[in-house]
Short mmCIF file of C-alpha atoms in Angstrom, two decimals:
data_model
loop_
_atom_site.label_atom_id
_atom_site.label_comp_id
_atom_site.label_asym_id
_atom_site.label_seq_id
_atom_site.Cartn_x
_atom_site.Cartn_y
_atom_site.Cartn_z
CA MET A 10 0.01 0.09 0.19
CA PRO A 11 1.34 3.51 -1.10
CA SER A 12 2.24 5.58 1.98
CA ARG A 13 0.08 8.43 3.05
CA ARG A 14 1.91 12.13 1.54
CA SER A 15 3.07 14.00 4.80
CA HIS A 16 2.13 17.88 4.56
CA THR A 17 2.82 20.74 6.26
CA LYS A 18 0.26 21.49 8.90
CA SER A 19 -1.20 24.87 8.91
CA ARG A 20 -0.35 26.61 11.69
CA ARG A 21 -3.01 29.57 11.62
CA GLY A 22 -6.10 28.12 9.41
CA CYS A 23 -9.17 29.76 9.63
CA PHE A 24 -11.44 27.83 11.87
CA GLN A 25 -13.60 26.28 8.87
CA CYS A 26 -10.54 24.60 7.64
CA LYS A 27 -9.89 23.27 10.93
CA LYS A 28 -13.36 22.02 11.61
CA ARG A 29 -13.38 20.19 8.30
CA HIS A 30 -9.47 18.47 9.44
CA VAL A 31 -8.16 20.02 5.89
CA LYS A 32 -5.36 22.39 5.08
CA CYS A 33 -5.81 26.04 4.85
CA ASP A 34 -3.54 28.20 2.69
CA GLU A 35 -4.18 31.34 4.95
CA GLU A 36 -5.17 33.49 2.40
CA LEU A 37 -6.24 36.83 3.57
CA PRO A 38 -9.13 38.43 3.12
CA ARG A 39 -10.27 34.35 2.24
CA CYS A 40 -8.92 31.30 2.33
CA SER A 41 -8.98 29.48 -0.96
CA LEU A 42 -11.59 27.10 0.17
CA CYS A 43 -13.58 29.30 1.66
CA LYS A 44 -13.70 30.98 -1.65
CA LYS A 45 -14.54 28.30 -3.43
CA ARG A 46 -17.39 27.28 -0.92
CA GLY A 47 -18.80 30.38 -0.94
CA LEU A 48 -18.56 30.69 3.18
CA GLU A 49 -17.45 33.48 5.63
CA CYS A 50 -13.41 32.69 6.04
CA ASP A 51 -12.76 33.73 10.31
CA TYR A 52 -9.15 33.06 11.78
CA PRO A 53 -8.38 33.04 15.36
CA PRO A 54 -6.65 35.51 17.13
CA THR A 55 -2.85 36.17 16.43
CA GLY A 56 -1.94 35.81 19.76
CA GLU A 57 -3.66 32.15 19.86
CA ALA A 58 -1.93 31.28 16.92
CA ASP A 59 0.82 29.01 17.40
CA GLY A 60 3.81 30.38 15.04
CA GLN A 61 2.80 33.86 14.47
CA PHE A 62 3.50 37.36 16.26
CA PRO A 63 1.23 38.17 19.06
CA LEU A 64 -0.99 40.72 19.05
CA THR A 65 -0.04 42.39 22.08
CA PRO A 66 3.63 43.20 23.10
CA GLN A 67 5.35 40.14 24.67
CA ASP A 68 7.92 39.54 27.09
CA PRO A 69 11.75 40.02 25.57
CA ASN A 70 12.21 37.01 26.61
CA ASP A 71 10.09 35.07 25.06
CA ALA A 72 11.44 33.10 22.01
CA PRO A 73 10.32 34.66 18.66
CA PRO A 74 8.00 32.72 16.48
CA SER A 75 9.14 30.95 13.58
CA PRO A 76 9.10 31.93 9.82
CA GLU A 77 8.00 29.01 8.54
CA GLY A 78 4.65 29.34 10.64
CA TRP A 79 4.24 32.50 8.27
CA SER A 80 1.69 32.43 5.59
CA ALA A 81 4.20 33.55 2.25
CA HIS A 82 0.69 35.47 0.98
CA THR A 83 0.38 37.27 3.88
CA ARG A 84 3.95 38.21 4.23
CA MET A 85 3.71 39.87 0.56
CA LEU A 86 0.46 41.48 1.75
CA GLU A 87 2.11 43.18 4.62
CA MET A 88 4.78 44.03 2.76
CA LYS A 89 2.45 45.75 0.26
CA LEU A 90 0.36 47.49 2.68
CA LEU A 91 3.34 48.54 4.54
CA HIS A 92 5.38 49.73 1.80
CA HIS A 93 1.90 51.75 0.52
CA TYR A 94 1.78 53.20 3.87
CA VAL A 95 5.28 54.87 4.12
CA ILE A 96 5.23 56.00 0.38
CA ASP A 97 1.64 56.89 -0.30
CA ALA A 98 -0.95 56.91 2.44
CA SER A 99 1.26 58.30 5.32
CA PHE A 100 1.66 61.81 3.41
CA THR A 101 -1.98 62.48 3.39
CA LEU A 102 -1.28 62.86 6.72
CA ARG A 103 -0.13 66.33 7.45
CA PRO A 104 2.21 66.75 10.43
CA ASP A 105 1.37 70.12 11.03
CA VAL A 106 3.09 71.41 14.17
CA LEU A 107 4.75 67.93 14.34
CA GLU A 108 8.24 67.64 12.43
CA ALA A 109 8.24 66.85 9.04
CA GLY A 110 8.46 63.15 8.52
CA TYR A 111 6.63 62.02 11.51
CA PHE A 112 4.14 59.92 10.33
CA GLN A 113 6.93 58.35 7.59
CA ILE A 114 9.29 57.46 10.02
CA ALA A 115 8.60 57.88 13.71
CA VAL A 116 5.18 55.98 13.58
CA PRO A 117 6.16 52.69 12.01
CA ARG A 118 9.24 52.64 14.30
CA ILE A 119 7.22 52.60 17.02
CA ALA A 120 4.66 50.11 15.38
CA THR A 121 7.51 47.58 14.66
CA SER A 122 7.48 47.19 19.18
CA ASN A 123 3.51 47.65 19.00
CA PRO A 124 1.77 44.96 17.02
CA PHE A 125 -1.46 46.54 17.49
CA LEU A 126 -0.19 49.88 16.20
CA LEU A 127 1.17 47.92 12.97
CA ASP A 128 -2.50 46.23 12.61
CA ILE A 129 -3.95 49.66 12.48
CA ILE A 130 -1.09 51.34 10.14
CA LEU A 131 -1.81 48.32 7.86
CA ALA A 132 -5.61 48.98 8.13
CA PHE A 133 -5.32 52.42 7.25
CA SER A 134 -3.41 51.72 4.35
CA ALA A 135 -5.47 49.17 2.65
CA LEU A 136 -8.28 51.55 3.14
CA HIS A 137 -6.14 54.22 1.22
CA LEU A 138 -5.84 51.58 -1.40
CA ALA A 139 -9.76 50.87 -1.37
CA PHE A 140 -10.27 54.43 -1.96
CA LEU A 141 -7.79 54.62 -4.80
CA GLU A 142 -8.79 51.41 -6.40
CA GLN A 143 -12.88 51.03 -6.07
CA GLY A 144 -13.60 48.72 -8.40
CA ASP A 145 -11.53 46.14 -6.09
CA SER A 146 -13.35 45.12 -3.08
CA LYS A 147 -10.70 42.85 -1.75
CA TRP A 148 -8.99 45.58 -0.01
CA LEU A 149 -12.25 46.74 2.32
CA GLU A 150 -12.30 43.23 3.02
CA ILE A 151 -8.26 43.21 4.37
CA ALA A 152 -8.84 46.56 5.94
CA LEU A 153 -11.53 45.53 7.90
CA LYS A 154 -9.85 42.44 9.22
CA TYR A 155 -6.55 44.28 10.20
CA GLN A 156 -8.64 46.78 12.03
CA ASN A 157 -10.97 44.06 13.79
CA ARG A 158 -7.69 42.65 15.04
CA ALA A 159 -6.21 45.44 16.03
CA CYS A 160 -9.02 47.00 17.62
CA SER A 161 -9.25 43.74 19.94
CA ALA A 162 -5.60 43.88 20.58
CA PHE A 163 -5.99 47.80 21.69
CA SER A 164 -8.79 46.99 23.98
CA ARG A 165 -6.60 44.39 25.56
CA GLU A 166 -3.73 47.10 25.99
CA LEU A 167 -6.23 49.19 27.57
CA ALA A 168 -7.26 46.93 30.14
CA ASP A 169 -3.52 46.72 31.60
CA LEU A 170 -2.12 50.16 29.85
CA SER A 171 1.61 50.59 30.82
CA PRO A 172 3.46 53.41 30.61
CA GLU A 173 5.45 51.90 27.48
CA THR A 174 2.40 51.55 25.84
CA LEU A 175 0.63 54.57 26.40
CA GLY A 176 2.20 56.21 24.00
CA PRO A 177 1.94 53.55 21.24
CA ALA A 178 -1.64 53.19 22.60
CA PHE A 179 -2.31 57.03 22.20
CA ILE A 180 -0.81 57.24 18.11
CA CYS A 181 -3.50 54.00 17.53
CA SER A 182 -6.25 55.51 18.79
CA ILE A 183 -5.68 58.34 16.22
CA PHE A 184 -5.33 55.75 13.87
CA ILE A 185 -8.73 53.80 14.58
CA MET A 186 -10.63 57.57 14.36
CA LEU A 187 -9.36 58.21 11.11
CA CYS A 188 -10.16 54.36 9.57
CA ALA A 189 -13.72 55.26 11.41
CA PHE A 190 -13.89 58.43 9.53
CA ALA A 191 -12.76 56.67 6.18
CA TYR A 192 -14.84 53.74 5.94
CA PRO A 193 -17.86 55.05 4.85
CA CYS A 194 -16.19 57.12 2.19
CA VAL A 195 -14.93 53.98 0.33
CA SER A 196 -17.69 51.37 1.61
CA GLN A 197 -19.25 50.26 -1.28
CA ASN A 198 -22.18 50.27 0.82
CA ARG A 199 -22.97 53.91 0.01
CA GLU A 200 -26.45 54.06 1.36
CA SER A 201 -26.56 53.07 4.81
CA PHE A 202 -25.15 56.34 6.49
CA ASP A 203 -26.92 57.58 9.84
CA PRO A 204 -25.78 60.76 10.92
CA LEU A 205 -26.64 59.96 14.21
CA SER A 206 -25.05 56.83 15.09
CA GLN A 207 -21.75 58.03 12.88
CA VAL A 208 -21.90 60.86 14.99
CA LEU A 209 -22.05 59.27 18.29
CA GLU A 210 -19.40 56.20 17.20
CA ILE A 211 -16.90 59.28 16.49
CA HIS A 212 -17.58 60.85 19.60
CA ARG A 213 -16.64 57.54 21.61
CA LEU A 214 -13.25 57.43 19.61
CA PHE A 215 -12.58 61.31 20.34
CA VAL A 216 -13.31 61.00 24.10
CA GLY A 217 -10.93 57.65 23.86
CA CYS A 218 -8.42 59.80 22.18
CA ALA A 219 -8.34 62.76 24.15
CA PHE A 220 -8.16 60.64 27.73
CA LEU A 221 -5.17 59.19 26.30
CA PHE A 222 -3.18 62.62 25.46
CA GLU A 223 -4.10 64.23 28.10
CA GLN A 224 -2.08 61.22 30.45
CA LEU A 225 0.76 61.26 28.26
CA ASP A 226 3.04 63.62 30.28
CA ASN A 227 1.89 61.73 33.34
CA VAL A 228 4.89 59.66 32.99
CA GLU A 229 8.64 59.87 30.99
CA GLN A 230 7.82 58.96 27.30
CA PRO A 231 10.33 58.59 24.57
CA GLU A 232 11.10 61.69 22.03
CA GLU A 233 8.96 60.31 19.72
CA ILE A 234 5.87 60.50 21.80
CA LYS A 235 6.64 63.88 23.45
CA ALA A 236 6.89 65.16 20.09
CA TRP A 237 3.00 65.23 20.66
CA LEU A 238 3.34 67.47 23.99
CA VAL A 239 3.54 70.68 21.66
CA TYR A 240 0.10 70.52 21.03
CA LYS A 241 -0.48 71.66 24.65
CA GLN A 242 1.60 74.68 23.97
CA PRO A 243 -0.73 77.20 22.57
CA GLU A 244 2.35 79.61 21.39
CA VAL A 245 3.22 77.07 18.41
CA PHE A 246 0.40 77.96 16.91
CA LEU A 247 0.83 81.53 16.47
CA ARG A 248 4.58 80.85 15.98
CA LYS A 249 4.36 78.03 12.79
CA GLY A 250 1.81 80.30 10.57
CA ARG A 251 0.50 79.58 7.44
CA ILE A 252 0.01 75.80 6.63
CA GLU A 253 1.44 74.87 3.37
CA ASP A 254 -0.84 74.34 0.43
CA ALA A 255 -3.75 74.83 3.13
CA GLN A 256 -5.60 77.29 1.50
CA GLU A 257 -4.96 77.38 -2.52
CA ASN A 258 -8.57 76.13 -3.22
CA LYS A 259 -10.10 79.40 -4.01
CA PHE A 260 -13.73 77.90 -3.06
CA PHE A 261 -12.30 76.48 0.37
CA GLU A 262 -11.57 80.35 1.25
CA GLN A 263 -14.60 81.31 -0.18
CA LEU A 264 -16.63 78.67 1.32
CA GLN A 265 -15.43 79.15 4.66
CA ARG A 266 -15.97 83.54 4.36
CA ASP A 267 -19.68 81.92 3.25
CA LEU A 268 -19.81 79.51 6.42
CA LEU A 269 -18.91 82.34 9.06
CA LYS A 270 -21.82 85.05 7.43
CA SER A 271 -24.20 81.84 7.88
CA LEU A 272 -23.16 81.35 11.20
CA ASP A 273 -23.23 84.96 12.29
CA HIS A 274 -27.21 84.92 11.05
CA LEU A 275 -27.76 81.28 13.08
CA ARG A 276 -26.25 83.37 16.13
CA GLY A 277 -29.31 86.15 15.62
CA ALA A 278 -31.71 83.53 15.70
CA ILE A 279 -30.82 81.60 18.59
CA ASN A 280 -30.51 84.47 20.52
CA THR A 281 -34.12 85.83 19.79
CA ALA A 282 -35.32 82.38 20.57
CA GLU A 283 -35.83 82.03 24.23
CA GLY A 284 -36.22 78.72 26.12
CA PRO A 285 -34.70 76.50 28.43
CA TYR A 286 -32.09 75.09 25.63
CA GLN A 287 -30.89 78.58 24.60
CA GLU A 288 -27.26 78.39 26.70
CA MET A 289 -26.75 74.98 25.07
CA TYR A 290 -27.78 75.97 21.68
CA LYS A 291 -25.43 79.11 22.23
CA ASN A 292 -22.24 77.22 23.62
CA THR A 293 -22.40 74.57 20.45
CA TRP A 294 -22.63 77.53 17.85
CA ALA A 295 -19.67 79.17 19.65
CA THR A 296 -17.42 75.70 19.58
CA LEU A 297 -18.69 75.37 15.83
CA GLN A 298 -17.86 79.04 15.17
CA GLU A 299 -14.19 78.87 16.96
CA MET A 300 -13.42 75.84 15.09
CA VAL A 301 -14.50 77.23 11.30
CA LYS A 302 -12.23 80.50 11.82
CA GLU A 303 -9.21 78.10 12.78
CA TRP A 304 -9.91 76.36 9.96
CA PRO A 305 -7.46 74.77 7.99
CA ARG A 306 -5.74 74.69 11.11
CA GLY A 307 -7.30 72.86 14.31
CA LYS A 308 -5.30 74.36 17.06
CA GLN A 309 -6.33 73.05 20.15
CA GLN A 310 -9.89 72.60 19.69
CA GLY A 311 -8.81 69.85 17.12
CA GLY A 312 -10.22 71.65 14.46
CA ILE A 313 -14.01 70.84 12.37
CA LEU A 314 -13.11 67.20 12.46
CA ALA A 315 -13.04 66.98 15.92
CA PHE A 316 -16.48 69.09 16.56
CA PRO A 317 -18.59 66.05 17.67
CA ILE A 318 -16.41 65.67 20.71
CA HIS A 319 -17.96 68.98 21.67
CA ILE A 320 -21.79 68.08 21.09
CA SER A 321 -23.70 67.03 24.52
CA GLU A 322 -25.67 64.47 24.94
CA GLU A 323 -28.86 67.05 25.59
CA PHE A 324 -27.47 68.49 22.17
CA MET A 325 -28.03 65.07 20.31
CA ALA A 326 -31.11 64.34 22.22
CA ARG A 327 -32.81 67.65 20.73
CA LEU A 328 -31.36 66.53 17.19
CA LYS A 329 -32.94 63.38 17.42
CA ASP A 330 -36.19 64.67 18.30
CA GLY A 331 -36.25 66.76 15.56
CA ASP A 332 -35.82 70.51 16.71
CA TRP A 333 -35.25 72.99 14.24
CA THR A 334 -32.44 74.68 15.89
CA ALA A 335 -30.54 71.48 16.58
CA SER A 336 -31.02 70.78 13.05
CA ILE A 337 -29.76 73.65 11.76
CA ILE A 338 -26.54 73.93 13.66
CA PHE A 339 -25.79 70.46 12.33
CA LEU A 340 -26.35 71.42 9.21
CA HIS A 341 -23.71 74.17 9.41
CA TYR A 342 -21.13 71.21 10.53
CA GLY A 343 -22.08 69.57 7.51
CA VAL A 344 -20.88 72.05 5.43
CA GLY A 345 -17.79 72.47 7.95
CA MET A 346 -16.74 69.13 6.81
CA HIS A 347 -16.93 70.01 3.28
CA LEU A 348 -13.86 72.65 3.97
CA LEU A 349 -11.66 69.07 4.69
CA SER A 350 -13.73 67.06 1.53
CA ASN A 351 -10.23 66.97 0.16
CA LYS A 352 -8.91 64.81 2.42
CA TRP A 353 -9.85 61.18 1.47
CA TYR A 354 -10.52 60.02 4.70
CA VAL A 355 -13.22 62.88 4.85
CA GLY A 356 -14.38 62.97 1.76
CA ILE A 357 -18.43 62.90 1.26
CA TRP A 358 -18.75 63.25 5.00
CA GLY A 359 -20.20 67.03 4.62
CA ARG A 360 -22.45 66.00 1.79
CA ARG A 361 -23.69 63.10 3.52
CA LEU A 362 -24.43 64.72 6.51
CA VAL A 363 -25.99 67.48 5.06
CA ALA A 364 -28.40 65.29 3.07
CA THR A 365 -29.28 62.79 5.54
CA VAL A 366 -29.74 65.20 9.04
CA LEU A 367 -32.44 66.64 5.93
CA PRO A 368 -33.93 64.42 4.00
CA PRO A 369 -35.19 66.13 0.82
CA ASP A 370 -39.09 65.31 1.35
CA GLU A 371 -38.54 67.20 4.89
CA GLU A 372 -40.65 70.29 4.84
CA ILE A 373 -38.90 73.45 5.89
CA PRO A 374 -39.95 76.04 8.17
CA ALA A 375 -40.05 79.55 6.17
CA GLU A 376 -37.41 80.94 8.25
CA TRP A 377 -34.66 78.37 7.40
CA GLU A 378 -35.16 77.73 3.78
CA GLU A 379 -33.10 80.24 2.66
CA THR A 380 -30.50 78.46 4.80
CA VAL A 381 -30.98 74.90 3.83
CA ALA A 382 -31.35 75.63 0.31
CA TRP A 383 -27.55 77.62 0.59
CA ALA A 384 -25.92 74.42 2.80
CA ARG A 385 -27.15 71.61 0.15
CA GLN A 386 -25.86 73.84 -2.84
CA ALA A 387 -22.44 74.52 -0.94
CA VAL A 388 -21.63 70.81 -0.37
CA ALA A 389 -22.55 70.09 -4.15
CA TYR A 390 -19.11 70.98 -5.36
CA THR A 391 -16.55 67.99 -6.01
CA VAL A 392 -13.05 69.09 -5.22
CA PRO A 393 -10.51 67.39 -6.01
CA TYR A 394 -8.42 65.33 -3.97
CA ASP A 395 -5.19 66.43 -2.11
CA GLY A 396 -3.38 63.13 -2.95
CA GLU A 397 -3.31 64.13 -6.37
CA LYS A 398 -1.28 67.05 -6.05
CA ARG A 399 0.61 65.13 -3.39
CA LYS A 400 1.34 62.77 -6.23
CA GLU A 401 2.47 65.36 -8.96
CA LYS A 402 5.07 66.57 -6.15
CA SER A 403 5.98 62.88 -5.98
CA GLU A 404 6.41 61.93 -9.65
CA MET A 405 8.82 65.01 -9.56
CA GLY A 406 11.17 64.03 -7.31
CA LEU A 407 9.56 66.99 -4.58
CA ARG A 408 7.94 64.64 -1.51
#
């Protein structure tokens, strides 16, 4: 009788292949057998898989995993994602008051010692590829797998946070938030956009990010992490001056002026409308106006992108109940987000917010008809993605 042919055991096979006792080729986002059978393909968390890097930092005395346990396909995929992040996706993040090259040099170096940060960087890179190659849905699936893996490890890290991982966890929280912004922009499911649930999720992520940021100067940090503390120094924003390329688009400059003018009109309406919520509306309005004035730089408020963290639960409740003053304030936030629409991870957020907070069939009170019409027209303009400009610079050797 011929001997049974031996094979190399799969160390990180998916649950479906393990259940059927067949060899898994460990391809992402779905292995070949699951793809052939049309099955969902789920892998065990990396920390539970033999021969693969764990998601959370390990004791340096632990033996390193065997390269034989890595899937060649996975290694090539992760190399492609990291390469794309370093030479392309990272350049879509402005260093602002951080040192030039921070996202290309410092962040990858920190990620090499913190797998949860590396995973979210790979997810961010995959989302950027999904944006650039919108006909190829595989990048979105890959992004979700790495994002889920990063978030699971990140949650475990938060449960037992140490001074060594505080900084990497803070940077990870930033990328998790950016991925949350980016996903609706690159997702093929373009109909399911609930502005309230989306803003509440962004609010939750910003709160976590702000909490970690506040802890940074409580313990000694390496220089690459201490660089973020510059955001606690108001004078640096005055010293740095104008941001490169920030206001090259004349449409944005005019939109900012028009938005501030509309906000002034809104303030007058809030002042004349007495009621138990007037003070809350005044505070929310003042925060939004300050953020629009600060554009394109966020300063200490965090910019228009960070507006959800300043929205109170009381305001969200009024918005959910269909209160018109709350809806009009939120409408202006949507127009404000359109000021950032040349960022691929923001894209059509402003347009979606304006479209969904006030559906086309909504009956509009006479005093708000002109404002609503202006807002809808303001976000109708499609601006070019700023990555195109950066790509041109790269091709000329200017990156």
